[in-house]
Amino acid sequence: MPDHVNGNREAPSLRPCGAVTFGAMETYSEREVPPGADPLTRQLLRQMVAGCMRLEPAELPDDDEDLVDHGLDSISTMRLISAWHRRGIEVGFPELMARPTLGHWWQLLSQERPTRTP
């Protein structure tokens, strides 16, 4: 890595991502799941992940491929966690990022029972 003009090592460039304003995050995290909403299914999981990654569900990687390698970032992951919490599914960032694949996530989320009625 080349040295920066201030003598520090220059960090590799991060890929650009869209800016998220505080207001947008606040609005997103305060949305409630309407009563009678569809339960979390494998198809809905794919739709939610695709939406956060700005992809079509058909463009998502295979169930065993690393989502981070395909562009998933921590902010998107936190949005998903927030959406699942609103559905009463308690799952944490470390659990998800230990193996960020659709297959592993479905395994985790399908074992969770809602802790409250959304």
XYZ file of C-alpha atoms in Angstrom, residues 3-109:
107
model
C 2.124 5.924 1.899
C -0.146 8.923 2.147
C 1.327 12.446 2.182
C 0.890 12.539 5.976
C 3.068 9.435 6.379
C 0.204 7.017 7.100
C -0.428 4.031 4.934
C -3.237 4.592 2.491
C -6.174 2.246 2.982
C -7.567 0.439 -0.036
C -10.587 2.130 -1.554
C -13.984 0.940 -0.450
C -16.653 0.423 -3.017
C -19.044 3.358 -3.253
C -22.480 2.914 -1.757
C -25.612 4.990 -1.726
C -25.993 7.600 0.979
C -28.697 7.022 3.561
C -29.980 10.038 5.433
C -30.902 9.888 9.100
C -34.502 10.698 8.193
C -34.691 7.821 5.731
C -33.265 5.380 8.273
C -35.635 6.657 10.965
C -38.645 6.289 8.673
C -37.553 2.820 7.597
C -36.952 1.579 11.133
C -40.270 2.939 12.419
C -42.429 1.227 9.829
C -44.640 -1.353 11.404
C -45.626 -4.647 9.904
C -49.382 -4.531 9.403
C -51.452 -7.102 11.288
C -52.033 -10.157 9.135
C -48.833 -9.613 7.133
C -47.458 -12.635 5.354
C -45.215 -14.821 7.507
C -41.544 -14.873 6.661
C -41.062 -17.439 3.922
C -37.979 -18.352 1.953
C -39.392 -16.400 -1.002
C -40.061 -13.330 1.166
C -36.535 -13.586 2.604
C -35.142 -13.518 -0.943
C -37.336 -10.532 -1.834
C -36.257 -8.608 1.265
C -32.549 -9.303 0.737
C -32.813 -8.461 -2.964
C -34.571 -5.190 -2.150
C -31.838 -4.158 0.282
C -29.162 -5.061 -2.254
C -31.053 -3.275 -5.061
C -31.338 -6.468 -7.076
C -34.133 -8.556 -8.477
C -34.634 -11.808 -6.513
C -33.503 -13.764 -9.592
C -30.177 -11.866 -9.512
C -29.315 -13.025 -5.982
C -26.441 -15.475 -5.594
C -26.997 -19.155 -4.832
C -27.941 -20.116 -1.278
C -24.361 -21.064 -0.360
C -22.626 -17.989 -1.829
C -21.376 -15.151 0.387
C -23.731 -12.164 0.109
C -20.951 -9.734 1.088
C -18.969 -10.868 -1.956
C -22.005 -9.868 -4.016
C -22.392 -6.385 -2.516
C -24.273 -6.762 0.774
C -23.131 -4.132 3.274
C -23.598 -3.657 7.009
C -26.246 -0.923 6.674
C -28.388 -3.169 4.480
C -27.948 -6.001 6.959
C -29.091 -3.752 9.808
C -32.155 -2.739 7.775
C -33.028 -6.400 7.333
C -32.531 -7.094 11.043
C -34.837 -4.167 11.861
C -37.493 -5.490 9.479
C -37.262 -8.964 11.023
C -37.442 -7.528 14.546
C -40.700 -5.787 13.570
C -41.981 -9.240 12.633
C -41.019 -10.478 16.090
C -37.981 -12.422 14.870
C -34.968 -11.745 17.062
C -31.714 -12.278 15.207
C -28.452 -10.403 15.615
C -25.802 -8.986 13.336
C -23.010 -11.338 14.548
C -25.170 -14.415 13.898
C -25.963 -13.304 10.367
C -22.478 -12.169 9.444
C -20.855 -15.360 10.758
C -22.120 -16.933 7.513
C -23.723 -14.323 5.246
C -25.452 -16.710 2.864
C -29.135 -17.023 2.033
C -29.084 -20.682 3.062
C -27.640 -19.965 6.499
C -29.922 -16.989 7.030
C -32.984 -19.048 6.157
C -31.822 -21.738 8.573
C -31.492 -19.135 11.363
C -34.696 -17.251 10.614
